[in-house]
Amino acid sequence: MTVLTEHPAPGGAPAGGPGRPAAPPEPVGRPELLVDPALHATGDLHGIWRWMREHAPVHRHEEGDLPAFWSLTRYEDIRAVYRDPATFSSAHGVLLRPLALGEDPGAGQTLALTDPPRHKQLRGLMADWFSTRAVRGLEDFVRDAVRDALARAVERGTCDAVHDVAARISLYTIARIIGVPREDQEALFRWTDEAFLAHRSLAAHHGFMGYFIDLMDRRAAEPADDLLSSLVHGTVDGEPLTEEEILLNCENLVGATENGRLALAAGLLALLEHPAELARLRADRALLPAAGEEILRWTSSATHSMRTATRPVEIRGRRIEAGDRVVVWVPSGNRDEDVFPDPYRFDVGRTPNRHLALAAGEHFCIGSTLARAQLRLLLTEVLDTGIGLEPSGPAVRLRSIHVAGPESIPLRVTPPRRPRPAA
């Protein structure tokens, strides 16, 4: 059986289970603290978001190091913004950036930072690689990556669930889709890990960019059955993508693995913190799909997403002008009491669970099917083998206003207690 030690739940919410509702943290009326990375590192934001949902669901933040922007914290408002790209544009950037850095260099060029119709055309070049059929064909590869990461952890007897397990699963899978040869994937993992740990863009890593320029040239001369070849030889409005567009989209895809690894690692942490829920899952594997959705809701690894208003619009009596930035706080929407009964309880059987962790509308996560498959395969391996996982120290949270979750989760690891079921 999996070894468990109960720890306090993140975000100030105590652990809970069915029949044992968990109260939210005490409300804190300090919206200005939402942009303090140090507070995000404590995981103590839910009190602020809860206060805002009740008292200031549409809140104006004045200009400082960051540009002025509006905060939205209620589920229905967040969902409405996601589903109206004509009014709320992604083309000028989707993350808050210090004014000194200027506009996002990927603005108008990457899948995440474009609006229809260009967004749909770019998505069309990539979508087949993330389809249900494509992900089904990747399952053996993902399963092998899961088993390899856990085997390494067992051999050492300890691991960091973020770096040693979740990151490897997430990065190796996207590398396979893009078309990075197996022998180069470890180098890509190292460059990506260095960038994430340093909280910097992958575009600033010379090794990463140089490698992809070379790989892009190789695919231009000799196409392969991979996503990079689709980008190199694809067209939008009859025109090929520029070199910069191809590189930025590759960076965007690899960078998105940070959300994947945070969901995987934080999902393991949530189960370690809620042993009764893990026991439910072990006893009833039919709960696996619901458990995956609850992990996505609970972890909400994308903390915020930004849009720019294209016309004047009113939300809950507040007038937003054309050109204003609008920030949706995803973890807040995923704890909205009007949508989720007892939202501060981690419940692997929660249904319905129409969370916003994967966005909605035109920008619904292109890798959603893959993300769900990775969660299912990781949890299945842990449950099937009974590998021993026990916290060996406190989890450290990321100091970031962009992504939420653990920077590290130190674990003690003991060998599986039973043989793996036959495939």
mmCIF file with all atom_site columns, N, CA, C and O in Angstrom, residues 126-140 142 177 369-370:
data_model
loop_
_atom_site.group_PDB
_atom_site.id
_atom_site.type_symbol
_atom_site.label_atom_id
_atom_site.label_alt_id
_atom_site.label_comp_id
_atom_site.label_asym_id
_atom_site.label_entity_id
_atom_site.label_seq_id
_atom_site.pdbx_PDB_ins_code
_atom_site.Cartn_x
_atom_site.Cartn_y
_atom_site.Cartn_z
_atom_site.occupancy
_atom_site.B_iso_or_equiv
_atom_site.pdbx_formal_charge
_atom_site.auth_seq_id
_atom_site.auth_comp_id
_atom_site.auth_asym_id
_atom_site.auth_atom_id
_atom_site.pdbx_PDB_model_num
ATOM 1  N N  . MET A 1 126 ? -1.679 22.339 -35.633 1.00 0.00 ? 126 MET A N  1
ATOM 2  C CA . MET A 1 126 ? -1.199 21.572 -34.483 1.00 0.00 ? 126 MET A CA 1
ATOM 3  C C  . MET A 1 126 ? -2.212 20.582 -33.928 1.00 0.00 ? 126 MET A C  1
ATOM 4  O O  . MET A 1 126 ? -1.846 19.625 -33.243 1.00 0.00 ? 126 MET A O  1
ATOM 5  N N  . ALA A 1 127 ? -3.492 20.804 -34.183 1.00 0.00 ? 127 ALA A N  1
ATOM 6  C CA . ALA A 1 127 ? -4.543 20.092 -33.457 1.00 0.00 ? 127 ALA A CA 1
ATOM 7  C C  . ALA A 1 127 ? -4.463 18.576 -33.608 1.00 0.00 ? 127 ALA A C  1
ATOM 8  O O  . ALA A 1 127 ? -4.725 17.841 -32.639 1.00 0.00 ? 127 ALA A O  1
ATOM 9  N N  . ASP A 1 128 ? -4.115 18.088 -34.806 1.00 0.00 ? 128 ASP A N  1
ATOM 10 C CA . ASP A 1 128 ? -4.094 16.634 -35.003 1.00 0.00 ? 128 ASP A CA 1
ATOM 11 C C  . ASP A 1 128 ? -3.117 15.941 -34.066 1.00 0.00 ? 128 ASP A C  1
ATOM 12 O O  . ASP A 1 128 ? -3.309 14.767 -33.722 1.00 0.00 ? 128 ASP A O  1
ATOM 13 N N  . TRP A 1 129 ? -2.074 16.645 -33.642 1.00 0.00 ? 129 TRP A N  1
ATOM 14 C CA . TRP A 1 129 ? -1.063 16.038 -32.776 1.00 0.00 ? 129 TRP A CA 1
ATOM 15 C C  . TRP A 1 129 ? -1.537 15.916 -31.328 1.00 0.00 ? 129 TRP A C  1
ATOM 16 O O  . TRP A 1 129 ? -0.878 15.254 -30.521 1.00 0.00 ? 129 TRP A O  1
ATOM 17 N N  . PHE A 1 130 ? -2.668 16.555 -31.017 1.00 0.00 ? 130 PHE A N  1
ATOM 18 C CA . PHE A 1 130 ? -3.203 16.493 -29.653 1.00 0.00 ? 130 PHE A CA 1
ATOM 19 C C  . PHE A 1 130 ? -4.614 15.898 -29.622 1.00 0.00 ? 130 PHE A C  1
ATOM 20 O O  . PHE A 1 130 ? -5.306 15.992 -28.615 1.00 0.00 ? 130 PHE A O  1
ATOM 21 N N  . SER A 1 131 ? -5.028 15.290 -30.728 1.00 0.00 ? 131 SER A N  1
ATOM 22 C CA . SER A 1 131 ? -6.358 14.709 -30.809 1.00 0.00 ? 131 SER A CA 1
ATOM 23 C C  . SER A 1 131 ? -6.464 13.473 -29.923 1.00 0.00 ? 131 SER A C  1
ATOM 24 O O  . SER A 1 131 ? -5.456 12.909 -29.470 1.00 0.00 ? 131 SER A O  1
ATOM 25 N N  . THR A 1 132 ? -7.687 13.028 -29.703 1.00 0.00 ? 132 THR A N  1
ATOM 26 C CA . THR A 1 132 ? -7.898 11.811 -28.912 1.00 0.00 ? 132 THR A CA 1
ATOM 27 C C  . THR A 1 132 ? -7.161 10.629 -29.527 1.00 0.00 ? 132 THR A C  1
ATOM 28 O O  . THR A 1 132 ? -6.525 9.833  -28.825 1.00 0.00 ? 132 THR A O  1
ATOM 29 N N  . ARG A 1 133 ? -7.225 10.522 -30.841 1.00 0.00 ? 133 ARG A N  1
ATOM 30 C CA . ARG A 1 133 ? -6.535 9.418  -31.521 1.00 0.00 ? 133 ARG A CA 1
ATOM 31 C C  . ARG A 1 133 ? -5.023 9.513  -31.336 1.00 0.00 ? 133 ARG A C  1
ATOM 32 O O  . ARG A 1 133 ? -4.360 8.507  -31.060 1.00 0.00 ? 133 ARG A O  1
ATOM 33 N N  . ALA A 1 134 ? -4.464 10.714 -31.489 1.00 0.00 ? 134 ALA A N  1
ATOM 34 C CA . ALA A 1 134 ? -3.016 10.880 -31.333 1.00 0.00 ? 134 ALA A CA 1
ATOM 35 C C  . ALA A 1 134 ? -2.576 10.575 -29.904 1.00 0.00 ? 134 ALA A C  1
ATOM 36 O O  . ALA A 1 134 ? -1.548 9.918  -29.690 1.00 0.00 ? 134 ALA A O  1
ATOM 37 N N  . VAL A 1 135 ? -3.334 11.043 -28.943 1.00 0.00 ? 135 VAL A N  1
ATOM 38 C CA . VAL A 1 135 ? -2.977 10.794 -27.536 1.00 0.00 ? 135 VAL A CA 1
ATOM 39 C C  . VAL A 1 135 ? -3.070 9.307  -27.225 1.00 0.00 ? 135 VAL A C  1
ATOM 40 O O  . VAL A 1 135 ? -2.222 8.761  -26.494 1.00 0.00 ? 135 VAL A O  1
ATOM 41 N N  . ARG A 1 136 ? -4.067 8.638  -27.772 1.00 0.00 ? 136 ARG A N  1
ATOM 42 C CA . ARG A 1 136 ? -4.176 7.191  -27.567 1.00 0.00 ? 136 ARG A CA 1
ATOM 43 C C  . ARG A 1 136 ? -2.917 6.488  -28.094 1.00 0.00 ? 136 ARG A C  1
ATOM 44 O O  . ARG A 1 136 ? -2.403 5.557  -27.472 1.00 0.00 ? 136 ARG A O  1
ATOM 45 N N  . GLY A 1 137 ? -2.410 6.967  -29.229 1.00 0.00 ? 137 GLY A N  1
ATOM 46 C CA . GLY A 1 137 ? -1.190 6.390  -29.781 1.00 0.00 ? 137 GLY A CA 1
ATOM 47 C C  . GLY A 1 137 ? 0.054  6.694  -28.968 1.00 0.00 ? 137 GLY A C  1
ATOM 48 O O  . GLY A 1 137 ? 1.075  6.004  -29.098 1.00 0.00 ? 137 GLY A O  1
ATOM 49 N N  . LEU A 1 138 ? -0.020 7.722  -28.127 1.00 0.00 ? 138 LEU A N  1
ATOM 50 C CA . LEU A 1 138 ? 1.113  8.104  -27.274 1.00 0.00 ? 138 LEU A CA 1
ATOM 51 C C  . LEU A 1 138 ? 1.108  7.418  -25.912 1.00 0.00 ? 138 LEU A C  1
ATOM 52 O O  . LEU A 1 138 ? 2.065  7.554  -25.151 1.00 0.00 ? 138 LEU A O  1
ATOM 53 N N  . GLU A 1 139 ? 0.037  6.721  -25.588 1.00 0.00 ? 139 GLU A N  1
ATOM 54 C CA . GLU A 1 139 ? -0.109 6.227  -24.221 1.00 0.00 ? 139 GLU A CA 1
ATOM 55 C C  . GLU A 1 139 ? 1.018  5.296  -23.796 1.00 0.00 ? 139 GLU A C  1
ATOM 56 O O  . GLU A 1 139 ? 1.484  5.362  -22.656 1.00 0.00 ? 139 GLU A O  1
ATOM 57 N N  . ASP A 1 140 ? 1.468  4.424  -24.698 1.00 0.00 ? 140 ASP A N  1
ATOM 58 C CA . ASP A 1 140 ? 2.577  3.542  -24.333 1.00 0.00 ? 140 ASP A CA 1
ATOM 59 C C  . ASP A 1 140 ? 3.832  4.348  -24.018 1.00 0.00 ? 140 ASP A C  1
ATOM 60 O O  . ASP A 1 140 ? 4.574  4.027  -23.082 1.00 0.00 ? 140 ASP A O  1
ATOM 61 N N  . VAL A 1 142 ? 3.944  7.502  -22.904 1.00 0.00 ? 142 VAL A N  1
ATOM 62 C CA . VAL A 1 142 ? 3.742  8.185  -21.627 1.00 0.00 ? 142 VAL A CA 1
ATOM 63 C C  . VAL A 1 142 ? 3.867  7.192  -20.471 1.00 0.00 ? 142 VAL A C  1
ATOM 64 O O  . VAL A 1 142 ? 4.506  7.487  -19.446 1.00 0.00 ? 142 VAL A O  1
ATOM 65 N N  . ILE A 1 177 ? 6.171  14.773 -29.308 1.00 0.00 ? 177 ILE A N  1
ATOM 66 C CA . ILE A 1 177 ? 5.180  15.321 -30.238 1.00 0.00 ? 177 ILE A CA 1
ATOM 67 C C  . ILE A 1 177 ? 5.828  16.311 -31.198 1.00 0.00 ? 177 ILE A C  1
ATOM 68 O O  . ILE A 1 177 ? 5.581  16.274 -32.409 1.00 0.00 ? 177 ILE A O  1
ATOM 69 N N  . THR A 1 369 ? -6.597 16.794 -23.698 1.00 0.00 ? 369 THR A N  1
ATOM 70 C CA . THR A 1 369 ? -6.698 15.332 -23.727 1.00 0.00 ? 369 THR A CA 1
ATOM 71 C C  . THR A 1 369 ? -5.399 14.697 -23.243 1.00 0.00 ? 369 THR A C  1
ATOM 72 O O  . THR A 1 369 ? -5.407 13.706 -22.493 1.00 0.00 ? 369 THR A O  1
ATOM 73 N N  . LEU A 1 370 ? -4.277 15.273 -23.652 1.00 0.00 ? 370 LEU A N  1
ATOM 74 C CA . LEU A 1 370 ? -2.977 14.775 -23.208 1.00 0.00 ? 370 LEU A CA 1
ATOM 75 C C  . LEU A 1 370 ? -2.798 14.961 -21.705 1.00 0.00 ? 370 LEU A C  1
ATOM 76 O O  . LEU A 1 370 ? -2.324 14.056 -21.008 1.00 0.00 ? 370 LEU A O  1
#
